[in-house]
Short mmCIF file of C-alpha atoms and ligand atoms in Angstrom, two decimals:
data_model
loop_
_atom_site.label_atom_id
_atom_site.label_comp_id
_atom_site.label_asym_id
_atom_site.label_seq_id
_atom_site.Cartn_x
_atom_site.Cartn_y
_atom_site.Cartn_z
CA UNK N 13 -2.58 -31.64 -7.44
CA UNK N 14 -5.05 -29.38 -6.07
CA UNK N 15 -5.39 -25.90 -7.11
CA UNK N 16 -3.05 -23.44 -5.95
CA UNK N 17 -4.19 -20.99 -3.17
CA UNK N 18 -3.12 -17.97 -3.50
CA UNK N 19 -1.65 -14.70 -1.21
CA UNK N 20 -4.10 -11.94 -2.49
CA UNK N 21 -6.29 -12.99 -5.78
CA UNK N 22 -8.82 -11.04 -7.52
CA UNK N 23 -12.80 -11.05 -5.88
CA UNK N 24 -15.41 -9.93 -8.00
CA UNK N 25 -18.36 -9.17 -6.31
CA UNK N 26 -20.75 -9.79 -9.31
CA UNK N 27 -21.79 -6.54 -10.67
CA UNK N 28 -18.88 -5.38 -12.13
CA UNK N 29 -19.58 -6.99 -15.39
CA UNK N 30 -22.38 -5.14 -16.14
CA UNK N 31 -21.05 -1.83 -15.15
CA UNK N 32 -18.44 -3.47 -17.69
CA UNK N 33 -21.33 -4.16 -20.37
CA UNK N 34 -22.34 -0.19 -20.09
CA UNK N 35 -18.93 1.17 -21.18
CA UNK N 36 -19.30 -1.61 -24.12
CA UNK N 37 -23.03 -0.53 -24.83
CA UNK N 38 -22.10 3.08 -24.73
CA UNK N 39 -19.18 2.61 -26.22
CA UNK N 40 -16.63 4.83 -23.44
CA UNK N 41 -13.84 2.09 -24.14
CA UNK N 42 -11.39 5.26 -23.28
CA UNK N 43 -9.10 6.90 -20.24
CA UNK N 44 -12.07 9.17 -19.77
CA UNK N 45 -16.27 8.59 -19.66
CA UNK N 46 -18.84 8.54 -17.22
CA UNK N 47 -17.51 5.15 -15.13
CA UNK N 48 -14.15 7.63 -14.40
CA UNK N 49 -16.35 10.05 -12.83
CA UNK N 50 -18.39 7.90 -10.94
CA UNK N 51 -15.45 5.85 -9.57
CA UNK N 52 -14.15 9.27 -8.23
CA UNK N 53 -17.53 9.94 -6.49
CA UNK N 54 -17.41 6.41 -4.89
CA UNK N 55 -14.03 6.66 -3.47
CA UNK N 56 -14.80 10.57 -2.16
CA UNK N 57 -17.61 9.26 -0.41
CA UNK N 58 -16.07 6.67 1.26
CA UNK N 59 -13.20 8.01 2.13
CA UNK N 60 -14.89 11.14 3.51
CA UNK N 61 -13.08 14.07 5.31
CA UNK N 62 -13.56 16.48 2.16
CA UNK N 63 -11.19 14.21 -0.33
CA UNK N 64 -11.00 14.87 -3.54
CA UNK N 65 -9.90 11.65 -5.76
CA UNK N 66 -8.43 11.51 -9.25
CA UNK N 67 -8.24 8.41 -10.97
CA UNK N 68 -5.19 6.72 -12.52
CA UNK N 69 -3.75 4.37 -14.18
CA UNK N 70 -1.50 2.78 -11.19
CA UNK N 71 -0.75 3.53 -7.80
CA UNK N 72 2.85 4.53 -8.86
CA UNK N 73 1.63 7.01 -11.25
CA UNK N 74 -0.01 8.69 -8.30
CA UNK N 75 2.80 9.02 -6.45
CA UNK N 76 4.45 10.03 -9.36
CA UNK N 77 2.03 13.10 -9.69
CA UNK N 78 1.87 13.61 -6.15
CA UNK N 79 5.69 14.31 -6.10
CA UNK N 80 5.46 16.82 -9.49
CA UNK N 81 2.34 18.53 -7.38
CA UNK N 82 5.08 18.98 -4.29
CA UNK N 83 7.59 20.15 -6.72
CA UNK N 84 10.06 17.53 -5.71
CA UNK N 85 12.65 18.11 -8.59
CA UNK N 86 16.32 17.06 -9.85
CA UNK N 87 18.54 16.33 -6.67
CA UNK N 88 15.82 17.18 -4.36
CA UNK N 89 15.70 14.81 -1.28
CA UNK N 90 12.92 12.49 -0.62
CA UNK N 91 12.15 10.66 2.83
CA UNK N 92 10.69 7.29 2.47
CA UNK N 93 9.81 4.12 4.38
CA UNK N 94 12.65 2.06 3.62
CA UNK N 95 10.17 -0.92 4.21
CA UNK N 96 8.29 -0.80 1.32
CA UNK N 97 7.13 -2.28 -1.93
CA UNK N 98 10.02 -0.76 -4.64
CA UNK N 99 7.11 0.94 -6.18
CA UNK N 100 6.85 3.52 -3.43
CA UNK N 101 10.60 4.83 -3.48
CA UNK N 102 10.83 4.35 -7.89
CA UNK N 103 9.28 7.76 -8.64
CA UNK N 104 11.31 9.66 -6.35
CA UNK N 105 13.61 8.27 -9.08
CA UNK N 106 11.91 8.86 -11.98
CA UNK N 107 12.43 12.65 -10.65
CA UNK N 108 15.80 12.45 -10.54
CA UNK N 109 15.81 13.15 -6.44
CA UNK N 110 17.56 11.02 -3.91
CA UNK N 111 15.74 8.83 -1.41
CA UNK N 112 16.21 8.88 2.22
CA UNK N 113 15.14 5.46 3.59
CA UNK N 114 14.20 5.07 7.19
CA UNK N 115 13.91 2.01 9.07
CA UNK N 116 10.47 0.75 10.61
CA UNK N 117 9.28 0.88 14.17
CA UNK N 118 8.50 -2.43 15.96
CA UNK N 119 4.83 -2.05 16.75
CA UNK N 120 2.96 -1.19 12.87
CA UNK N 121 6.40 -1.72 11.08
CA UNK N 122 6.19 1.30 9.63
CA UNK N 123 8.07 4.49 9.80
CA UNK N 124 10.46 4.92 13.02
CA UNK N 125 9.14 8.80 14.39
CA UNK N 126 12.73 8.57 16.29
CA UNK N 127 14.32 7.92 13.21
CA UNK N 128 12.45 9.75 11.24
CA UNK N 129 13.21 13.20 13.25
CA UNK N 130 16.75 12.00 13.44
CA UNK N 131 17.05 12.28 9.74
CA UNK N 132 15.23 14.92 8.60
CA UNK N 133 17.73 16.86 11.24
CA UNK N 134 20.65 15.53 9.64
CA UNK N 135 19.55 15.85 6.33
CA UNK N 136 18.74 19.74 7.60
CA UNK N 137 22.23 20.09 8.93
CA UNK N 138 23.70 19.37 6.02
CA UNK N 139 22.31 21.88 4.01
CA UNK N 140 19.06 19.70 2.40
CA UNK N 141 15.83 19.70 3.77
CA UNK N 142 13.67 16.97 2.52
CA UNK N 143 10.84 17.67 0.05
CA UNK N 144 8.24 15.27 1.17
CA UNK N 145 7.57 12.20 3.26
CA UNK N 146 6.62 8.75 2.04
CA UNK N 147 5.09 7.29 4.72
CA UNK N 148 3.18 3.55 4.07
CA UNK N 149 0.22 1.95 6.01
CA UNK N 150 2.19 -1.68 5.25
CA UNK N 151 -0.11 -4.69 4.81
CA UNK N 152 -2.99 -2.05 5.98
CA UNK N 153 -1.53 -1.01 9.17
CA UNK N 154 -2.04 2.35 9.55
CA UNK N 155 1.38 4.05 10.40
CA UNK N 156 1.55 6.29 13.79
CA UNK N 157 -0.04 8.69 12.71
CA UNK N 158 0.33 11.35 15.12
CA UNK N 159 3.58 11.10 15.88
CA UNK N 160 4.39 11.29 11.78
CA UNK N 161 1.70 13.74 11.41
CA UNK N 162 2.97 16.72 14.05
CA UNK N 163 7.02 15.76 12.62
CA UNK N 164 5.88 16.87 8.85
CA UNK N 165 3.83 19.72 10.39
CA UNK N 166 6.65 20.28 13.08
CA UNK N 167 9.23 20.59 10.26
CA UNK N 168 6.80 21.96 7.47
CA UNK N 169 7.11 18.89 4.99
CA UNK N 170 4.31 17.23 3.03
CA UNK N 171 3.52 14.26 4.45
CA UNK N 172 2.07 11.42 0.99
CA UNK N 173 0.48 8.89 2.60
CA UNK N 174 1.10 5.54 0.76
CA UNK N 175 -2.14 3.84 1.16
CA UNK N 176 -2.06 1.51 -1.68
CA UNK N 177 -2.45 -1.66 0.66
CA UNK N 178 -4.53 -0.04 3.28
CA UNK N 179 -8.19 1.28 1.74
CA UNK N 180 -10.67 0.58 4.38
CA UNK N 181 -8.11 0.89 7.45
CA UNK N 182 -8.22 3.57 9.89
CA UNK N 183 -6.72 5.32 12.70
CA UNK N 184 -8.81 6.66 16.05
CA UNK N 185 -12.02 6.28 13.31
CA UNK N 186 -10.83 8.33 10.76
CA UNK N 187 -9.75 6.38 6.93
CA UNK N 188 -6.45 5.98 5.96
CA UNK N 189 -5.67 8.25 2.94
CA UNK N 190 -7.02 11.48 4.36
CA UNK N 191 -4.19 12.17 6.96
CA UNK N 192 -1.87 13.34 4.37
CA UNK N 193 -1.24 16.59 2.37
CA UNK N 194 -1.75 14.16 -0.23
CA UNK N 195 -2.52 10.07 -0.28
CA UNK N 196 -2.26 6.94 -3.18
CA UNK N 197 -4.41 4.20 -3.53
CA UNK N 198 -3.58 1.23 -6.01
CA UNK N 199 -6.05 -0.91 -7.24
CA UNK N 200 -3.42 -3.81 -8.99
CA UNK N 201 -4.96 -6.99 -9.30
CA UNK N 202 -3.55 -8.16 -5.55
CA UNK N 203 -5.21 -5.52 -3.34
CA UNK N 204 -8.39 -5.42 -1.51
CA UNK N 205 -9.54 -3.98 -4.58
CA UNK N 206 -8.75 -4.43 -8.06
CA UNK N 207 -9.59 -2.61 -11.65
CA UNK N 208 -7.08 -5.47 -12.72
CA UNK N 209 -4.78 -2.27 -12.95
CA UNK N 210 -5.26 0.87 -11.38
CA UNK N 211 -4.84 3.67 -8.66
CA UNK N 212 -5.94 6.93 -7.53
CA UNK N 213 -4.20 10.43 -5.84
CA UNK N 214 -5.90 11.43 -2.67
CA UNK N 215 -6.11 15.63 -2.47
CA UNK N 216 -7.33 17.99 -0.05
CA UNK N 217 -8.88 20.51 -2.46
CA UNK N 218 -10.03 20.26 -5.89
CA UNK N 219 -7.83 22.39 -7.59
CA UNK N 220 -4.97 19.68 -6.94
CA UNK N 221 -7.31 16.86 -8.37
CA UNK N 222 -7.62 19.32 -11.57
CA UNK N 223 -3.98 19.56 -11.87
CA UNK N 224 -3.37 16.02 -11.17
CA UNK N 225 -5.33 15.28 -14.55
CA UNK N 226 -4.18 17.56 -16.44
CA UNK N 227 -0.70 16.12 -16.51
CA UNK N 228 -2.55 12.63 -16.27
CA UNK N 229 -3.95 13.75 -19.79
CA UNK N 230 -0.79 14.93 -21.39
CA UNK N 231 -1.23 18.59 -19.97
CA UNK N 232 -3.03 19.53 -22.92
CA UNK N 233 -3.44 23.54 -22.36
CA UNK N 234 -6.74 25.02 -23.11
CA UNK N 235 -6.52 25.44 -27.19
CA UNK N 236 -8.37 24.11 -30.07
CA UNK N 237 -5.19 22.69 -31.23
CA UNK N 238 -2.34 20.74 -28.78
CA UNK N 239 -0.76 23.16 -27.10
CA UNK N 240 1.43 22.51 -24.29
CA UNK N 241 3.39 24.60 -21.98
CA UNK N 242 4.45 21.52 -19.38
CA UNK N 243 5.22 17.90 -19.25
CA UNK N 244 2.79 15.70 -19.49
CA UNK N 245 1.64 12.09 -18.82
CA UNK N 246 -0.79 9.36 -20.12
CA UNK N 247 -1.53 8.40 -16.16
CA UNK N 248 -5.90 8.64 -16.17
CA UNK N 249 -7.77 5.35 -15.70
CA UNK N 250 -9.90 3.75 -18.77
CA UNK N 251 -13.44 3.66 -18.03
CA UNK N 252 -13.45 -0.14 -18.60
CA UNK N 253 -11.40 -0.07 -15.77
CA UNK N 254 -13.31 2.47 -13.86
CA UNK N 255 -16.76 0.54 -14.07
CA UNK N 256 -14.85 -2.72 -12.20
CA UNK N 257 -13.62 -0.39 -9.39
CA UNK N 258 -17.64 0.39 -9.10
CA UNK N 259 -18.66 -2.73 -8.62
CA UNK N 260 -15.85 -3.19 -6.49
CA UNK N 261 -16.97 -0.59 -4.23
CA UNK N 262 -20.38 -2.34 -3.57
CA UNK N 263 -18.61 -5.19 -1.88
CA UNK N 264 -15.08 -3.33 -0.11
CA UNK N 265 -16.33 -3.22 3.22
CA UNK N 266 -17.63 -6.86 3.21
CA UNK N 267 -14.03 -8.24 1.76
CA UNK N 268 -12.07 -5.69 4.30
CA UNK N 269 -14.56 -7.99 7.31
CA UNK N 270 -13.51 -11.10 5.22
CA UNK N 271 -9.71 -10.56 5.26
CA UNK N 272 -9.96 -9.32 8.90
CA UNK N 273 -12.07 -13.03 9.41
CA UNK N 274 -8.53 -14.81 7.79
CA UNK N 275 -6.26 -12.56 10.59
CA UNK N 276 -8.38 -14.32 13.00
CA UNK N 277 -8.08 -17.74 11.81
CA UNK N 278 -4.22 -17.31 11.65
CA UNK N 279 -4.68 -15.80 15.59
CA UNK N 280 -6.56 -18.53 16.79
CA UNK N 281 -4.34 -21.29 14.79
CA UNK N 282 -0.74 -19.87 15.88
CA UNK N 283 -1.82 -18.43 19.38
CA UNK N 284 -0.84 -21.55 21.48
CA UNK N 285 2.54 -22.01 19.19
CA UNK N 286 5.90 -20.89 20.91
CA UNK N 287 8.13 -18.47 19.35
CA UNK N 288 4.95 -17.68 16.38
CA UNK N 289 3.12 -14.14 16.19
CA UNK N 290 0.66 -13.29 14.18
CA UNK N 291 0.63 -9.34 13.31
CA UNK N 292 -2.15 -7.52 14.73
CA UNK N 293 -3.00 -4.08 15.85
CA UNK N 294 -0.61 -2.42 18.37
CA UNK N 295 -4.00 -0.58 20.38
CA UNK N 296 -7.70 0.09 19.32
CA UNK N 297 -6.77 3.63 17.75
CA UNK N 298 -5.41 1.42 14.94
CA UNK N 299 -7.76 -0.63 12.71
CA UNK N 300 -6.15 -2.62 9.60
CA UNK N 301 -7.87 -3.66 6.63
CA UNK N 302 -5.64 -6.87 6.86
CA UNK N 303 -4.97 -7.24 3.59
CA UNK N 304 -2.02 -9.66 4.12
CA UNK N 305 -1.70 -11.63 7.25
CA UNK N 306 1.87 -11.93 8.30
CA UNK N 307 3.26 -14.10 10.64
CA UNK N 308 6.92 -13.39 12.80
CA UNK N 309 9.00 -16.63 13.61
CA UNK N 310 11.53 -16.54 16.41
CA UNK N 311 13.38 -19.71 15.40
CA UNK N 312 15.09 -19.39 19.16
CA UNK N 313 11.59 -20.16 20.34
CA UNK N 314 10.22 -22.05 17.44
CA UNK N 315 12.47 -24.38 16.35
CA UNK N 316 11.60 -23.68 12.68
CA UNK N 317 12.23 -20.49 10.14
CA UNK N 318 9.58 -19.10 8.04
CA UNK N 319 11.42 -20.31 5.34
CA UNK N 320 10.63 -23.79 6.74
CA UNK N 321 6.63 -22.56 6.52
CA UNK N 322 6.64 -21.17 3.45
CA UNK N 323 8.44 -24.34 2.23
CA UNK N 324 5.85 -26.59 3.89
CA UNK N 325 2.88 -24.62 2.29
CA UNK N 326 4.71 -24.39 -1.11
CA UNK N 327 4.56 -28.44 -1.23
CA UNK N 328 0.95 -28.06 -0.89
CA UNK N 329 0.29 -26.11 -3.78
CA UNK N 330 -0.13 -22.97 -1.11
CA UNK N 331 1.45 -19.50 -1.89
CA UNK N 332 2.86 -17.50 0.98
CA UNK N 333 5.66 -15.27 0.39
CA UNK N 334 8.87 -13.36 2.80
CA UNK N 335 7.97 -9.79 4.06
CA UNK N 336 9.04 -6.71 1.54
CA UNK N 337 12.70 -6.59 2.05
CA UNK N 338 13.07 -3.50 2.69
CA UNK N 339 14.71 -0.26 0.07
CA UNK N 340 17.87 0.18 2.12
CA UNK N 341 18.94 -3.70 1.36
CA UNK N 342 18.33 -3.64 -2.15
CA UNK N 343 21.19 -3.12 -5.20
CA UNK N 344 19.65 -0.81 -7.24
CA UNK N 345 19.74 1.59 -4.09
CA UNK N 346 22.96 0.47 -2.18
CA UNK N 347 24.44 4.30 -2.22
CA UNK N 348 21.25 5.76 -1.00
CA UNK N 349 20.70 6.71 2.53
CA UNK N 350 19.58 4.96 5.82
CA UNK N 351 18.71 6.16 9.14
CA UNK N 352 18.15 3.44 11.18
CA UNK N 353 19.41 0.30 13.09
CA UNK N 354 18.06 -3.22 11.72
CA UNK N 355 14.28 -3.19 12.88
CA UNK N 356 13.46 -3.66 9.52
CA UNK N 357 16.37 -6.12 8.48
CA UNK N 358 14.95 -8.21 11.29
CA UNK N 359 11.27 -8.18 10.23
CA UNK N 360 12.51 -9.36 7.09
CA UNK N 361 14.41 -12.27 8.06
CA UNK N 362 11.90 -13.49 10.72
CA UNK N 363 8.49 -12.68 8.62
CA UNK N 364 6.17 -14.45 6.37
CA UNK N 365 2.42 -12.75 4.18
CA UNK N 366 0.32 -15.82 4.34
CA UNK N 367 -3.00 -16.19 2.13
CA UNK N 368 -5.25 -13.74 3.32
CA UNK N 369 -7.65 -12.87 0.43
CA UNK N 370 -11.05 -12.43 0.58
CA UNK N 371 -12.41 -15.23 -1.39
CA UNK N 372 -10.67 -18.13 0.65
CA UNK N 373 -13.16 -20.66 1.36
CA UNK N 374 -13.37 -23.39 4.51
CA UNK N 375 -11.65 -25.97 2.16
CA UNK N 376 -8.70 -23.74 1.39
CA UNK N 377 -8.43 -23.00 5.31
CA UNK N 378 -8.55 -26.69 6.05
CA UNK N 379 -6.26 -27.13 3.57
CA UNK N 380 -4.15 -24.61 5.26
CA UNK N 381 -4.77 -25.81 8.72
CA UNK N 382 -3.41 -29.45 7.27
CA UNK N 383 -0.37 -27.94 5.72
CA UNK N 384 0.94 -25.94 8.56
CA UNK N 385 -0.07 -28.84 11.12
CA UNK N 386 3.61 -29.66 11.90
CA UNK N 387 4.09 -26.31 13.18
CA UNK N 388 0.68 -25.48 15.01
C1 PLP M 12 0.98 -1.88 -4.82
C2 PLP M 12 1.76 -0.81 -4.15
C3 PLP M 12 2.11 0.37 -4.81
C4 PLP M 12 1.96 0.58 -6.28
O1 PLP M 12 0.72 0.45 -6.80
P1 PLP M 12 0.54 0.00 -8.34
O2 PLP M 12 -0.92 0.26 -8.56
O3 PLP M 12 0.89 -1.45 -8.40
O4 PLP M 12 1.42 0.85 -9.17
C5 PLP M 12 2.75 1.37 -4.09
N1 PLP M 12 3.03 1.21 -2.80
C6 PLP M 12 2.74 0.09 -2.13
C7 PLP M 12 3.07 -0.01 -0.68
C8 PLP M 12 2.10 -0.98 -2.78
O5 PLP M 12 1.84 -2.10 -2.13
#
């Protein structure tokens, strides 16, 4: 059998090992030291546009904090993407509010402005505005950003941009993660960067990024002894962890061109091929990291599902998985509320993430140029 090719794996770029081999040699093997800091400086700097980063242990811990920094409290109401990984609705959860899931828009499949308006008028009308937005740059397409942007600003809501899959994308030149009031980034062993687990809270001044550590460090008041006088949380990222993210950040850019490089083999493969569309960027404002390449099959058109692709490639030892299905179909949040009709439903059933890391080599394409051949 030959090795299994997978969706999104891990890509080292070389030197993280020895930033590894400093925290060893200095012996920082702790949620705190000198790779932490650095990490931060890294991401500021790339990210530009006066962010200020603080580094956690997950992407969902950011959000986490970034919802305790809004104030979003028991039976608050929380809009949110309803196409999303589970990971960006859970802490509205954990805080004991109430998601509002709204469906996607056809062009980025991200959050519907119509339906986004629509709700938070609703939701207004009957005596709860929403506390925040949870908007996500799915699969690194940046959402519309203006059109979310001037809604939140329109309506005065905070506006937490989820860009856990989308580091390195951008929208009319500027980087995903500094449109929000606040942004996540997650650095879990399947994104375009990995600390094998990790995230990091986007601010816009550097009081929040204080406060965001401080409960990411148990909120540990200012005493000689532990004193506290709020909740706190063990959310800060070790600085083993920290120093791969470093080395990580020497080679982003060059894996973003990479992944964009695997888009265009999917383009060129599928672009003759009836009833087959490969996602790509509505206009030039938007500019997507690409970390997963998705496909949409009309079977009208096609003749064949993307369950009949995924099947195919799963016979070859080749991983490609369904789109997110999105919040508003799953149990755990059947009661929960949806604005929407069934853009999102429809995604779903038509869509398919195919292999799309950066480390794919020309045997693993051919291999994936073989496998699909009965449907290109
Ligand atoms: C991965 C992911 C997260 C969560 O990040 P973790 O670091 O895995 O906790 C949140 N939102 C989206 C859209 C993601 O893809």
């Amino acid at each position: 059998m030959n090795p299994k090719i997978y969706l999104s794996s891990p890509h080292m770029g070389g030197s993280e090992k020895d930033f590894v081999a400093e925290a060893f040699e200095s012996n920082w093997i702790a949620p705190l030291g000198p790779h932490v800091e650095a990490f931060e400086t890294d991401l500021e700097d790339y990210l530009g546009e006066g962010s200020y980063i603080a580094a956690l242990s997950s992407g969902t811990a950011a959000l986490h904090l970034a919802l305790i920094l809004l104030g979003v409290k028991k039976d608050d109401e929380v809009i949110c993407q309803s196409m999303t990984f589970s990971a960006s609705a859970n802490p509205i959860v954990y805080q004991g509010a109430t998601p509002i899931f709204i469906d996607s828009e056809a062009d980025t499949w991200n959050i519907c402005p119509e339906h986004l308006e629509r709700a938070i008028k609703d939701r207004i009308s009957k005596g709860k505005k929403p506390k925040a937005i949870i908007a996500v740059h799915l699969y690194g397409m940046p959402f519309k950003v203006n059109e979310i942007n001037s809604i939140s600003q329109k309506y005065n809501i905070p506006l937490i941009e989820d860009s856990a899959e989308s580091l390195g994308s951008s929208y009319d030149g500027q980087k995903c993660g500094t449109f929000g009031d606040l942004a996540i980034l997650s650095f879990n062993g399947n994104k375009v960067i990995t600390t094998s687990g990790g995230g990091a809270l986007v601010t816009k001044n550097e009081s929040q990024k204080k406060k965001a550590i401080f409960l990411a460090t148990q909120a540990r008041d200012d005493a000689p002894y532990y004193h506290h006088s709020e909740i706190g949380y063990n959310y800060r990222l070790s600085n083993v962890c920290a120093g791969i993210g470093r080395g990580q950040m020497q080679v982003l850019d060059d894996h973003i061109a990479l992944r964009r490089k695997m888009n265009e083999f999917y383009f060129e493969l599928f672009q003759d091929r009836e009833g087959v569309t490969v996602f790509k960027e509505p206009s030039d404002r938007f500019y997507s990291n690409h970390w997963l390449s998705c496909i949409l099959v009309d079977e009208k058109r096609s003749g064949y599902k993307a369950e009949d692709i995924r099947l195919e490639l799963e016979r070859s030892n080749i991983e490609a998985r369904p789109l997110w299905k999105p919040m508003h179909l799953q149990p755990v949040f059947k009661n929960v509320p949806f604005y929407g009709e069934k853009i999102s439903d429809d995604l779903f059933l038509k869509g398919l993430c195919l292999p799309s890391g950066s480390n794919l080599t020309q045997v693993d394409r051919d291999r994936i140029r073989h496998a699909l051949n009965k449907f290109i």
